[in-house]
PDB file of C-alpha atoms in Angstrom:
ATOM      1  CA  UNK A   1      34.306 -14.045  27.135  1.00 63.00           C
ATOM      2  CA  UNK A   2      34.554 -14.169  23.518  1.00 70.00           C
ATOM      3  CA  UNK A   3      30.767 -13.972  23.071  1.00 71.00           C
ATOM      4  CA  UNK A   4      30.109 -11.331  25.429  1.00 73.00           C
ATOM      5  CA  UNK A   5      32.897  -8.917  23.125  1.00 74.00           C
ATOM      6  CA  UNK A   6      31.037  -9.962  20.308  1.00 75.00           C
ATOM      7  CA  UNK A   7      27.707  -9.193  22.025  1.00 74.00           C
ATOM      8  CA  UNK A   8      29.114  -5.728  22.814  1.00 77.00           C
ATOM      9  CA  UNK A   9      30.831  -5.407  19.341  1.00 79.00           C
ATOM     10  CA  UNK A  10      27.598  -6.114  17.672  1.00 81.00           C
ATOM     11  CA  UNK A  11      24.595  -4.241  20.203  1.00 83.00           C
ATOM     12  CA  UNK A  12      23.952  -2.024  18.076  1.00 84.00           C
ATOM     13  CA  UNK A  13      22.537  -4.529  15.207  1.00 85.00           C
ATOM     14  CA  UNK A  14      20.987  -6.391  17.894  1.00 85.00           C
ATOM     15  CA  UNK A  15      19.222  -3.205  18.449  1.00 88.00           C
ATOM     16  CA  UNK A  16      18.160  -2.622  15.167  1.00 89.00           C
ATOM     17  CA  UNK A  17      16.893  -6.703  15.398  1.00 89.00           C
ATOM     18  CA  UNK A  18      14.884  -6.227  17.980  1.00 91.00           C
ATOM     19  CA  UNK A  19      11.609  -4.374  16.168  1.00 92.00           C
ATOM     20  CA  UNK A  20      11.624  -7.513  14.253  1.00 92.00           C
ATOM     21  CA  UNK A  21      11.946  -9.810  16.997  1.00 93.00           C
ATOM     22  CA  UNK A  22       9.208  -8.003  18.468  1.00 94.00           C
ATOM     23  CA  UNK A  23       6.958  -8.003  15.128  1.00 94.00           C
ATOM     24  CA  UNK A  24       7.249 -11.603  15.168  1.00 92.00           C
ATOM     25  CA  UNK A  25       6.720 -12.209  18.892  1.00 93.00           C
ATOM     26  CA  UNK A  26       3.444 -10.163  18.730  1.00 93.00           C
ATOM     27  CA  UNK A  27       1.872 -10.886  15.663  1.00 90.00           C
ATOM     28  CA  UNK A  28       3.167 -14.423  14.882  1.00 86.00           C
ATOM     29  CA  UNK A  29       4.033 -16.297  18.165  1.00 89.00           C
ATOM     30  CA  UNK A  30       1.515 -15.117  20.950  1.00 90.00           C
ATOM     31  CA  UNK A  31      -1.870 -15.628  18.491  1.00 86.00           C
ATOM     32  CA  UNK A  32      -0.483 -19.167  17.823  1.00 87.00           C
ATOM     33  CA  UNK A  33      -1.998 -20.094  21.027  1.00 87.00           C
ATOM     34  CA  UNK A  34      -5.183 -19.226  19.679  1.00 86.00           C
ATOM     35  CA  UNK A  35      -4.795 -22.998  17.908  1.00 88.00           C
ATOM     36  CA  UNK A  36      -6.473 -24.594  20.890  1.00 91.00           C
ATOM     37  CA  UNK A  37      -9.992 -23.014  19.541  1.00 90.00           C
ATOM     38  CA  UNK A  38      -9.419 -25.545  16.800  1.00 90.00           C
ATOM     39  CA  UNK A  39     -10.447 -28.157  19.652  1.00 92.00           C
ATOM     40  CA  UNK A  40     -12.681 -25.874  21.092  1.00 91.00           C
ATOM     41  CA  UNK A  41     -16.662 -25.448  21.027  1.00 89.00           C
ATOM     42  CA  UNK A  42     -16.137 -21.696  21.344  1.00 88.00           C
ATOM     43  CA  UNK A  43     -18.570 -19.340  22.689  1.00 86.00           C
ATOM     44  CA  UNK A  44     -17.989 -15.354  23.888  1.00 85.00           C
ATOM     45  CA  UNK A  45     -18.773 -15.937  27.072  1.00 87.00           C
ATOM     46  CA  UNK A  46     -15.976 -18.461  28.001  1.00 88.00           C
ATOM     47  CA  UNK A  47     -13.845 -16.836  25.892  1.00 86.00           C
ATOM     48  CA  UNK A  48     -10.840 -18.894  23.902  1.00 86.00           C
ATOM     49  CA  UNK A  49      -9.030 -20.317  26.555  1.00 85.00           C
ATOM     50  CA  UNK A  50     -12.174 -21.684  29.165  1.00 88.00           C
ATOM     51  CA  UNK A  51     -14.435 -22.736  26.320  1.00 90.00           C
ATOM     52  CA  UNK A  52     -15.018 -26.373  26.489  1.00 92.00           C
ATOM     53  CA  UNK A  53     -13.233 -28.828  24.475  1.00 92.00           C
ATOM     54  CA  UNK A  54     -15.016 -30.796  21.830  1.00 90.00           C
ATOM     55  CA  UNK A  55     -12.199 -32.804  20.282  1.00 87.00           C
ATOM     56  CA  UNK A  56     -12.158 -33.378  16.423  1.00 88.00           C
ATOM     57  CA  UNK A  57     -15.669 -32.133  16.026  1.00 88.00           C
ATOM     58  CA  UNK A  58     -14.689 -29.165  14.383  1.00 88.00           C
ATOM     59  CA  UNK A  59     -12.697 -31.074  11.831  1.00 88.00           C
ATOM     60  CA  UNK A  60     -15.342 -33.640  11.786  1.00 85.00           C
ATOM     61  CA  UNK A  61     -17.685 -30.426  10.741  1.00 80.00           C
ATOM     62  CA  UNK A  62     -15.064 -29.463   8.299  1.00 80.00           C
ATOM     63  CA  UNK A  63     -15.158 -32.143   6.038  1.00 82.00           C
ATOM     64  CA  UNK A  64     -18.857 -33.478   6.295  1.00 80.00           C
ATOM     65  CA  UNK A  65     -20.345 -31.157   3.685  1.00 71.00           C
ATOM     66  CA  UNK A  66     -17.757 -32.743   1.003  1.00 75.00           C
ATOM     67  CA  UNK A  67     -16.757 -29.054  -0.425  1.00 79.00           C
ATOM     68  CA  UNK A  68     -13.380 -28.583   1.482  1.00 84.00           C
ATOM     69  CA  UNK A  69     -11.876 -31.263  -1.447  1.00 87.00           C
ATOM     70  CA  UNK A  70     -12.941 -28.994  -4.028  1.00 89.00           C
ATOM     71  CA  UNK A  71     -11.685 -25.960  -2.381  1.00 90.00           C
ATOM     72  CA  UNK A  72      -8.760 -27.610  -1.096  1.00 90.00           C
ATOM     73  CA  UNK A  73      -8.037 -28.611  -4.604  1.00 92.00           C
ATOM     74  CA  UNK A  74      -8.967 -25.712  -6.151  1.00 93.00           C
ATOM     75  CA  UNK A  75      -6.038 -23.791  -3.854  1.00 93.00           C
ATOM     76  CA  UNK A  76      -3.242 -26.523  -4.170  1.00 93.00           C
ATOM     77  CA  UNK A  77      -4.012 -26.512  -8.260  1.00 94.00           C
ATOM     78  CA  UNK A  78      -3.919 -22.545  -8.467  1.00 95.00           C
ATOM     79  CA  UNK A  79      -0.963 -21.772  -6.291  1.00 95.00           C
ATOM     80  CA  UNK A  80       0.267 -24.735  -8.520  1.00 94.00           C
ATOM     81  CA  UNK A  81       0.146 -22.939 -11.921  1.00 96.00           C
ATOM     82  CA  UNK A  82       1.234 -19.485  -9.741  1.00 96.00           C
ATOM     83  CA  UNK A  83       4.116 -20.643  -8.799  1.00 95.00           C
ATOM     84  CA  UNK A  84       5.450 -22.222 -12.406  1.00 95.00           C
ATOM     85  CA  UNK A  85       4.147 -18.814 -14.410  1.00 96.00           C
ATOM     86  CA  UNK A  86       4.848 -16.077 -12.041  1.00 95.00           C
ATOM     87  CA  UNK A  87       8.733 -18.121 -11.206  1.00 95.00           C
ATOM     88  CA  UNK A  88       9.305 -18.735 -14.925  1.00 95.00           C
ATOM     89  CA  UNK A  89       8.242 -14.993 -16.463  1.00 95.00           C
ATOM     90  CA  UNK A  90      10.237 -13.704 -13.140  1.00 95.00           C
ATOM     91  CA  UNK A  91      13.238 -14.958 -14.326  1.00 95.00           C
ATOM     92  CA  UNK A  92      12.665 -14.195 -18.384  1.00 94.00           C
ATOM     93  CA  UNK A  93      11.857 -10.531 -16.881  1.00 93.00           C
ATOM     94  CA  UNK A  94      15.191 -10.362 -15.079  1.00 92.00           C
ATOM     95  CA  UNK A  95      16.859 -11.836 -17.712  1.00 92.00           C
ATOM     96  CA  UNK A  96      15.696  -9.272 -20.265  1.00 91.00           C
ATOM     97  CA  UNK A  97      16.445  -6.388 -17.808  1.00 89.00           C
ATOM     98  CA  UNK A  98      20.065  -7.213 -17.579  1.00 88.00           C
ATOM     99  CA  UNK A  99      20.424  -7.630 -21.388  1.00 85.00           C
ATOM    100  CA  UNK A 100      18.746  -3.740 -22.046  1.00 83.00           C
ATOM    101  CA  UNK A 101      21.909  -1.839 -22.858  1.00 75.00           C
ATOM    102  CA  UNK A 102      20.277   1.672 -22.378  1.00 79.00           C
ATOM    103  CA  UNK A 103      20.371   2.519 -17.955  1.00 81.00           C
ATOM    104  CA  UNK A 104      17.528   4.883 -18.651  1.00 85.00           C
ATOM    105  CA  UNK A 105      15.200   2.582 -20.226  1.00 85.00           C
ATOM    106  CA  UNK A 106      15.701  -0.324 -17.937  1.00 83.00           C
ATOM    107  CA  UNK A 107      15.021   2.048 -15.052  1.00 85.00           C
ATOM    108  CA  UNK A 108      12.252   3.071 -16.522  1.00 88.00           C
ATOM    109  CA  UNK A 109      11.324  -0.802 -17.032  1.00 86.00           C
ATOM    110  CA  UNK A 110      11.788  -2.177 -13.941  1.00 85.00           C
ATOM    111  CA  UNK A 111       9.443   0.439 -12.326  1.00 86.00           C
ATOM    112  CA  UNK A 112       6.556  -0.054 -14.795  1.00 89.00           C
ATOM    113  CA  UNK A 113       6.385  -3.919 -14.414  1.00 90.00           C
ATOM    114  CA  UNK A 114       7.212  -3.409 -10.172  1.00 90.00           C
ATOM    115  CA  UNK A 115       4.251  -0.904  -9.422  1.00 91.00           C
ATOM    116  CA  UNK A 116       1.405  -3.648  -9.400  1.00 92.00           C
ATOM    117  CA  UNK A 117       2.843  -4.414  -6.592  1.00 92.00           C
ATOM    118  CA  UNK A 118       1.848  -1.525  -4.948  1.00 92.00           C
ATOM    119  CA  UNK A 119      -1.665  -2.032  -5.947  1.00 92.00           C
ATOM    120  CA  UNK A 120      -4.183  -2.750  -3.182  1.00 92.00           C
ATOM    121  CA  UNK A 121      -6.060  -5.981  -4.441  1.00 94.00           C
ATOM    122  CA  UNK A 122      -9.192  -3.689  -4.142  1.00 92.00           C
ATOM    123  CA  UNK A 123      -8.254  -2.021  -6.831  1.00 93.00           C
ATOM    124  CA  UNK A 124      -6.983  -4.542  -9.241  1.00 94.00           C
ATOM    125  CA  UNK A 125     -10.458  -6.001  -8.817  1.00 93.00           C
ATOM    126  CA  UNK A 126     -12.042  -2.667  -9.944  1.00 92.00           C
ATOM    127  CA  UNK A 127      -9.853  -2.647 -12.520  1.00 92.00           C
ATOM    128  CA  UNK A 128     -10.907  -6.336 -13.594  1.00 93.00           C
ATOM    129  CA  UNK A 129     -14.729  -5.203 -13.471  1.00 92.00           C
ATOM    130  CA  UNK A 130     -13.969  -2.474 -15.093  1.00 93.00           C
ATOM    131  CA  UNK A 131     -12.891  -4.593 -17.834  1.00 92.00           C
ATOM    132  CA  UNK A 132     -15.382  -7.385 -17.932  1.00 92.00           C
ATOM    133  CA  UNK A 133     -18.307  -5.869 -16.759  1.00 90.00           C
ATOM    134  CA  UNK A 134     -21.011  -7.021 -19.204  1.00 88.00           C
ATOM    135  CA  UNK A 135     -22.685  -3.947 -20.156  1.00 85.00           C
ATOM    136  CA  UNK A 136     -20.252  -1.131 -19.901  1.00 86.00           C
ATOM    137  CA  UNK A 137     -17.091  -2.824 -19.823  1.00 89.00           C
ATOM    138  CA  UNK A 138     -13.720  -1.978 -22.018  1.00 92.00           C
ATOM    139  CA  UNK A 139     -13.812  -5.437 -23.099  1.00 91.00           C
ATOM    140  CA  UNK A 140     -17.123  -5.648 -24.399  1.00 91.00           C
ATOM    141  CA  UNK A 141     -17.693  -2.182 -25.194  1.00 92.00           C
ATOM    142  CA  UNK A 142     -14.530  -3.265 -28.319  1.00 93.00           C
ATOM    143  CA  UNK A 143     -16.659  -6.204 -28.653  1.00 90.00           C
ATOM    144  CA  UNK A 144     -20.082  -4.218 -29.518  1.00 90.00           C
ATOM    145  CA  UNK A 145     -17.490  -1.011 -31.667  1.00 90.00           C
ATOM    146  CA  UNK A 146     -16.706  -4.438 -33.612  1.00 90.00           C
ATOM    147  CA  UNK A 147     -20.100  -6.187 -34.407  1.00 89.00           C
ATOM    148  CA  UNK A 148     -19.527  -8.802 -32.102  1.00 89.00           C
ATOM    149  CA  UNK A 149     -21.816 -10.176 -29.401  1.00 89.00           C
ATOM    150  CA  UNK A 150     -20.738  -9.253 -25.755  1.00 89.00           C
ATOM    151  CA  UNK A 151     -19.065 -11.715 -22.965  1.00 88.00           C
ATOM    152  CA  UNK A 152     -20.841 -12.453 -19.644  1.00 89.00           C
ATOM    153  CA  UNK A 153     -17.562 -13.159 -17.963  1.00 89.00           C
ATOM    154  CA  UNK A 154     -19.065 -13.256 -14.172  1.00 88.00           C
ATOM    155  CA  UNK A 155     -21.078 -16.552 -15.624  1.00 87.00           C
ATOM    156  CA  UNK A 156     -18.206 -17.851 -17.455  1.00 86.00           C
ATOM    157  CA  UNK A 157     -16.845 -20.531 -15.108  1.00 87.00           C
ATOM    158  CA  UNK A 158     -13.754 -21.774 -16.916  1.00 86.00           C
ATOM    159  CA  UNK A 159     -12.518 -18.251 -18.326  1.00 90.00           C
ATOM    160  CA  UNK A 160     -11.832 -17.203 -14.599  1.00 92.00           C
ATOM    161  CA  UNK A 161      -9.280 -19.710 -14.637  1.00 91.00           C
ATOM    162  CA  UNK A 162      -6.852 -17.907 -16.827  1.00 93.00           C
ATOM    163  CA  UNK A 163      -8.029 -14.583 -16.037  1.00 94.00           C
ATOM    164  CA  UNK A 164      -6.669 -14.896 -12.354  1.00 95.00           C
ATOM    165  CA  UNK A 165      -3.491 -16.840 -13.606  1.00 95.00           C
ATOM    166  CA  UNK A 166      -2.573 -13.831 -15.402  1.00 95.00           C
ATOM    167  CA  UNK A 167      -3.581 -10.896 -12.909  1.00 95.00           C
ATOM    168  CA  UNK A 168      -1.550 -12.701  -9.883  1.00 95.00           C
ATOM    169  CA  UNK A 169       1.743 -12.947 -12.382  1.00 95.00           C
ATOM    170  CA  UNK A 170       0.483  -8.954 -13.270  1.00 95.00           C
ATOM    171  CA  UNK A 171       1.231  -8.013  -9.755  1.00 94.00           C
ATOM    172  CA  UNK A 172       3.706 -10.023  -8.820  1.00 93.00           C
ATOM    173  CA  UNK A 173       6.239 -10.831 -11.102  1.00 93.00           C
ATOM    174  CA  UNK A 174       7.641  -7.045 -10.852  1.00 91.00           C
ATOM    175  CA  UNK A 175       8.230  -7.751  -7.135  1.00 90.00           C
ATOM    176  CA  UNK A 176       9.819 -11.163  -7.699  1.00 90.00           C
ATOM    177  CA  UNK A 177      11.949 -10.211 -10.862  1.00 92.00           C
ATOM    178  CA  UNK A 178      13.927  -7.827  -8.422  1.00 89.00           C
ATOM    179  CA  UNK A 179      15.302 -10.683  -6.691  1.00 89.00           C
ATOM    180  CA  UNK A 180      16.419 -12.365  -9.690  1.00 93.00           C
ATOM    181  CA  UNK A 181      17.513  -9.252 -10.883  1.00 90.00           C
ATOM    182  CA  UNK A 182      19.839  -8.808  -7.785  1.00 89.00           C
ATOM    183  CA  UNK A 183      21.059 -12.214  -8.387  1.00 91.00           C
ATOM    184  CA  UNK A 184      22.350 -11.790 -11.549  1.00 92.00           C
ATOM    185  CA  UNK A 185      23.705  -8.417 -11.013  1.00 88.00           C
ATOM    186  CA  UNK A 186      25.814 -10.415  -8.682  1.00 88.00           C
ATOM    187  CA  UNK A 187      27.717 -12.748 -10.848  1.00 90.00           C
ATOM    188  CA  UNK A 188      31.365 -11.511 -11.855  1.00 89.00           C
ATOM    189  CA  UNK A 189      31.144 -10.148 -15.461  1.00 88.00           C
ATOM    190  CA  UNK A 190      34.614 -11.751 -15.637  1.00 89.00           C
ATOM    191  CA  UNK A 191      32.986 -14.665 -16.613  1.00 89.00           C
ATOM    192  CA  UNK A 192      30.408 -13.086 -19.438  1.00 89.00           C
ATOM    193  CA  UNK A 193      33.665 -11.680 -21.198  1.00 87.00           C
ATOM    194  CA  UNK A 194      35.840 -15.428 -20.638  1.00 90.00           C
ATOM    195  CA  UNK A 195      32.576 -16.237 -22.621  1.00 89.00           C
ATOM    196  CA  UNK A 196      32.504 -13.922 -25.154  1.00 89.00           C
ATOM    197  CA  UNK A 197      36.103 -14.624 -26.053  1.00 89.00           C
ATOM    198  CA  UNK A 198      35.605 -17.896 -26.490  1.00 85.00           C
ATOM    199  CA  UNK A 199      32.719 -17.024 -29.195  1.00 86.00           C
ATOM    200  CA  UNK A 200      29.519 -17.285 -27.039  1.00 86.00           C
ATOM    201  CA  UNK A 201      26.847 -15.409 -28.107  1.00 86.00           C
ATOM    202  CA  UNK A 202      24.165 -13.937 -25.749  1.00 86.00           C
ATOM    203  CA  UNK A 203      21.460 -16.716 -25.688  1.00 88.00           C
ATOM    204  CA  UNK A 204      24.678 -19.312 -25.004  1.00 90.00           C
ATOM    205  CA  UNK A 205      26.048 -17.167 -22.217  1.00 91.00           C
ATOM    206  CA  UNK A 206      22.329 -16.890 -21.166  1.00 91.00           C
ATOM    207  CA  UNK A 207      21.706 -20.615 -20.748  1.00 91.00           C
ATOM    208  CA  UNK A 208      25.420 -21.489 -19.550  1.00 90.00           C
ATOM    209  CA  UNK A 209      26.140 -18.691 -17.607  1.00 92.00           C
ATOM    210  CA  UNK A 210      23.207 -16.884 -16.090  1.00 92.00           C
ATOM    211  CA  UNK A 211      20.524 -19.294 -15.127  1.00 92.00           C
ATOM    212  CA  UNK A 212      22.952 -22.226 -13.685  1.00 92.00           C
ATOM    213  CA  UNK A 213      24.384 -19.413 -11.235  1.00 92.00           C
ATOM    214  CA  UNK A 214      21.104 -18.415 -10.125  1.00 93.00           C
ATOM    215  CA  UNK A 215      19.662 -22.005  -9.556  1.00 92.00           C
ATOM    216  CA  UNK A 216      20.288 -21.713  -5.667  1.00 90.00           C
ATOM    217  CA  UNK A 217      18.030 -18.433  -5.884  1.00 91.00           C
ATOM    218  CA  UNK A 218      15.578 -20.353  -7.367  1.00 92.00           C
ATOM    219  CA  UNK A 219      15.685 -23.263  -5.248  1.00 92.00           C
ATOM    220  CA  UNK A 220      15.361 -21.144  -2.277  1.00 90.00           C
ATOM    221  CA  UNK A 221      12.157 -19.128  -3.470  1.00 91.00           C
ATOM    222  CA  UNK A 222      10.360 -22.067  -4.870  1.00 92.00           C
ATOM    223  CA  UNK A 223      10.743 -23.434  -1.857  1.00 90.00           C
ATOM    224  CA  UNK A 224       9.064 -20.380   0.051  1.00 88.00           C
ATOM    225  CA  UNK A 225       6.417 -20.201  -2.152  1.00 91.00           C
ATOM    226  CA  UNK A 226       5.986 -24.333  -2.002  1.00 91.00           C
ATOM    227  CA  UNK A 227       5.589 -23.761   1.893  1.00 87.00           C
ATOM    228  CA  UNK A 228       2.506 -21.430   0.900  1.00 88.00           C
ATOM    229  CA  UNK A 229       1.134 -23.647  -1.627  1.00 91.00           C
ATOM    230  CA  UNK A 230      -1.831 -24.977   0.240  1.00 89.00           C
ATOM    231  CA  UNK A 231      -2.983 -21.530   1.327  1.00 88.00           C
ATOM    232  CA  UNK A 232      -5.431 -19.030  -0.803  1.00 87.00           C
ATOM    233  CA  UNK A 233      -4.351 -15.584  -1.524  1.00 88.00           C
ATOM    234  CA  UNK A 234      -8.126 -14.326   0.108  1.00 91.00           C
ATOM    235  CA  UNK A 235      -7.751 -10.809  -1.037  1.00 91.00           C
ATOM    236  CA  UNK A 236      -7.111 -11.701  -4.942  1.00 94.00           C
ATOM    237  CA  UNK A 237      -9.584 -14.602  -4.980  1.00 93.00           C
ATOM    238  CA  UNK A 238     -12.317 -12.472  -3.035  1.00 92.00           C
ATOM    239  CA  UNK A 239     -11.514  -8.587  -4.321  1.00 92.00           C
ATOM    240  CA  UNK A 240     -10.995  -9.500  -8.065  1.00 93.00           C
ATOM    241  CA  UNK A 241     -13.683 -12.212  -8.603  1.00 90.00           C
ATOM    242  CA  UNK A 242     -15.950 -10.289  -6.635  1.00 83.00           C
ATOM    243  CA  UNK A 243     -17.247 -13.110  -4.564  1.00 82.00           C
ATOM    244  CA  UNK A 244     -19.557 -13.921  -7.039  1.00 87.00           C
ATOM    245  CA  UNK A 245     -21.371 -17.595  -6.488  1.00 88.00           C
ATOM    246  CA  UNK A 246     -21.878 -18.250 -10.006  1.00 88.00           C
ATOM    247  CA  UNK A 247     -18.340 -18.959 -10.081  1.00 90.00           C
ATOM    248  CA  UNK A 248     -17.993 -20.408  -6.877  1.00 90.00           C
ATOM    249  CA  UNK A 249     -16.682 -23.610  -8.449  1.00 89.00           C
ATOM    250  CA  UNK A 250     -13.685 -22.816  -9.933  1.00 90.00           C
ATOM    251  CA  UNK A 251     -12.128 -19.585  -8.194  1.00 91.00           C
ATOM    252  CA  UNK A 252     -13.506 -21.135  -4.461  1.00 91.00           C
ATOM    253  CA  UNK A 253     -10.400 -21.762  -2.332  1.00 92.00           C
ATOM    254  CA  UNK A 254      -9.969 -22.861   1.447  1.00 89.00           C
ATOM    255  CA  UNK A 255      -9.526 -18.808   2.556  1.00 89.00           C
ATOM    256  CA  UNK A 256     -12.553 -17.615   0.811  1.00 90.00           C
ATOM    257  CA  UNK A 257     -14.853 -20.728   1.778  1.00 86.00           C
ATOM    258  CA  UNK A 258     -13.109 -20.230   5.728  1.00 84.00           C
ATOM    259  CA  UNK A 259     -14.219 -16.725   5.583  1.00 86.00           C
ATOM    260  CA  UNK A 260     -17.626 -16.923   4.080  1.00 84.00           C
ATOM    261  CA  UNK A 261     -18.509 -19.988   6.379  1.00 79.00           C
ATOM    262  CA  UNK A 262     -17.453 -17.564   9.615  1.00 81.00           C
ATOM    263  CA  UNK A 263     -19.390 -14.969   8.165  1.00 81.00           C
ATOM    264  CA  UNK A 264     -22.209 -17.002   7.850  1.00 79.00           C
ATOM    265  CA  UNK A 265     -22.382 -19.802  10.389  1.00 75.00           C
ATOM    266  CA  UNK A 266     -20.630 -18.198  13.477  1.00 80.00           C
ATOM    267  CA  UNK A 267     -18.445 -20.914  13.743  1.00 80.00           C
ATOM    268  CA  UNK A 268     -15.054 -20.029  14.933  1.00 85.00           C
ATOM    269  CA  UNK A 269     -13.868 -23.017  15.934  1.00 86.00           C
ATOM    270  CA  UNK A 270     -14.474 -24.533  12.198  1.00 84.00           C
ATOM    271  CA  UNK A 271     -12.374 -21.829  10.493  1.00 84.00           C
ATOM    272  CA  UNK A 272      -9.515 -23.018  13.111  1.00 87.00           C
ATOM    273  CA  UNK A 273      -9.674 -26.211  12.552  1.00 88.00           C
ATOM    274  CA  UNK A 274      -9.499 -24.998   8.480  1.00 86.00           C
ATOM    275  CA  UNK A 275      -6.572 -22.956   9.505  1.00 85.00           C
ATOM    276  CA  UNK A 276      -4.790 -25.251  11.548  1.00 87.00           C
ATOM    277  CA  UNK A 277      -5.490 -27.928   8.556  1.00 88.00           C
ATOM    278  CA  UNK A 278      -3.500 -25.472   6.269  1.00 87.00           C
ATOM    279  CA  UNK A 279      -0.739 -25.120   8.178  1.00 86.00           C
ATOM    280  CA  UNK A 280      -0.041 -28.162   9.103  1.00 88.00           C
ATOM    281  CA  UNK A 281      -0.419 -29.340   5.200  1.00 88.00           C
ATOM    282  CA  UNK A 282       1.649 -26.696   4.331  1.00 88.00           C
ATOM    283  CA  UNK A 283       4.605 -27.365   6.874  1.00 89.00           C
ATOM    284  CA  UNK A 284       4.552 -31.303   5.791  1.00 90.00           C
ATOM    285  CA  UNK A 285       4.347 -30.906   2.070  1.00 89.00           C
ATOM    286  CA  UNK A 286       7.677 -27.548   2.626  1.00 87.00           C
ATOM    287  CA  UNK A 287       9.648 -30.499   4.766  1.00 89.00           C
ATOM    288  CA  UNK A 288       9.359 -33.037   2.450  1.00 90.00           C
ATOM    289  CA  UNK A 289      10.278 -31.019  -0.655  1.00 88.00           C
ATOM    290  CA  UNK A 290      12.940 -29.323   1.141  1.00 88.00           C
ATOM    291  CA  UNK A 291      14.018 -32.964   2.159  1.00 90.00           C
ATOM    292  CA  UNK A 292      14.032 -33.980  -1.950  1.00 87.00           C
ATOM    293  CA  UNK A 293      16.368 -31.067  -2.266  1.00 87.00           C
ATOM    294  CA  UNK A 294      18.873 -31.668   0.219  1.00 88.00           C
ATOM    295  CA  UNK A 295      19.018 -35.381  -1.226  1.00 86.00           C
ATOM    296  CA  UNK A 296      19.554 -34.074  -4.572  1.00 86.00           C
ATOM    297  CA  UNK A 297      21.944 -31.030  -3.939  1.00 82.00           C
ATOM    298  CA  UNK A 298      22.363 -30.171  -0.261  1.00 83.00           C
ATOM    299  CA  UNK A 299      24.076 -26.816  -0.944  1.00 82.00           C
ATOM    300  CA  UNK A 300      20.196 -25.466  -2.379  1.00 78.00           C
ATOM    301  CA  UNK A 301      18.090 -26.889   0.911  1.00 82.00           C
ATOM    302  CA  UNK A 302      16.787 -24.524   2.935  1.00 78.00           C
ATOM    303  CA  UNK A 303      17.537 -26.631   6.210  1.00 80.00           C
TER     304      UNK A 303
END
């Protein structure tokens, strides 16, 4: 009895649930059976489901030509340095934020560094070749105004390592700041002025106050972006490097070397196999960090 009052108390949230129970259903749940094609020699006449199985052949395929370690490690070493940069300068960006006395200006602030967001990785990558391109290019356009000798970037293998380090924290540490921002909006100002009293200056109540208190926040998106971490971001590695083979070796990850084999080969029930590889990677390597967690502090685990 008591949950059906609560099921009519509440009906009206459920309601407002249900588009994304639906979303989640449709676009997440039902094309999970679409894994079996990973086992699959698939061909458009049988369709997914009544193609003949072929076992691991498909993984088999997968790993023969020796590039999926590069890629693979190429993708766990980017989303690597991603995740330190873009969590650390999120947090220094909140941080700052909360310490600008002026409403105005921090308004103003948080909506410059949040609009990359916004962005369409089609057009950062403009704006990257826009930059670097070798003959008209802001970059070495200065270079040439200056009496210096112009940069082929698109053959420069190692530069591309830094330059997409610091576009994905461009667009994204606006979006993830807000979080952090919300966090530490959050905690009673109570304690700041306790602190101040006591003769705590700002960098003291910074280290003391703020960033303990938002250590479960951190914990918790870490973790999300640790359950990504051996999965390419395709439209920043394609759109901004311009899918340029010259530099194949270094910006190459598992979603960009998926893609370009499908587009090439045909082979659909490779890129499942690659796919279900990912996942499966990814969903070992989130349980056993999120196990570490628990063991350390169980409070900060996700589950």
């Amino acid at each position: 009895m008591r949950k059906k009052r609560n099921a009519r108390r509440n009906q009206v949230l459920f309601f407002m649930l249900l588009p994304a129970i639906l979303y989640f259903i449709v676009f997440a749940y039902i094309p999970m059976t679409g894994i079996v094609l990973a086992f699959k020699n698939y061909n458009y006449v049988d369709g997914i489901y009544f193609s003949p199985w072929n076992g691991l052949k498909n993984f088999q395929f997968l790993f023969s030509g020796g590039k999926i370690f590069r890629v693979a490690w190429n993708t766990l070493a980017y989303n690597a340095v991603f995740i330190a940069v873009n969590q650390s300068l999120q947090i220094i960006t909140a941080v700052f934020l909360t310490e600008i006395g002026s409403r105005y200006f921090r308004k103003i602030s948080q909506s410059a560094i949040f609009l990359p967001y916004f962005i369409s990785w089609v057009i950062v990558g403009g704006f990257v070749y826009n930059l670097f391109n070798f003959e008209y290019g802001s970059v070495n356009t200065m270079l040439t105004a200056l009496g210096r000798e112009p940069v082929d970037m698109y053959s420069n293998i190692g530069a591309w390592k830094y330059v997409l380090v610091m576009v994905n924290a461009w667009k994204w540490v606006g979006y993830g700041s807000v979080i952090y921002l919300a966090a530490i909006t959050g905690i009673d100002k109570e304690i700041y002025e306790a602190a101040a009293m006591e003769g705590a200056g700002k960098f003291r109540q910074i280290f003391s106050i703020t960033l303990p208190l938002i250590v479960p926040q951190i914990v918790t998106l870490v973790l999300l972006d640790v359950g990504r971490i051996f999965k390419g971001d395709f439209q920043m590695f394609y759109q901004v490097t311009g899918n340029n083979p010259l530099l194949y070796e270094t910006t190459d990850v598992i979603d960009t070397f998926v893609v370009r084999s499908l587009l090439q080969l045909q082979d659909v029930g490779m890129s499942s196999a690659a796919g279900l590889m990912q996942s499966v990677i990814n969903f070992a390597i989130l349980l056993s960090v999120n196990a570490v967690v628990r063991h350390v502090e169980s409070d900060y685990a996700l589950f």
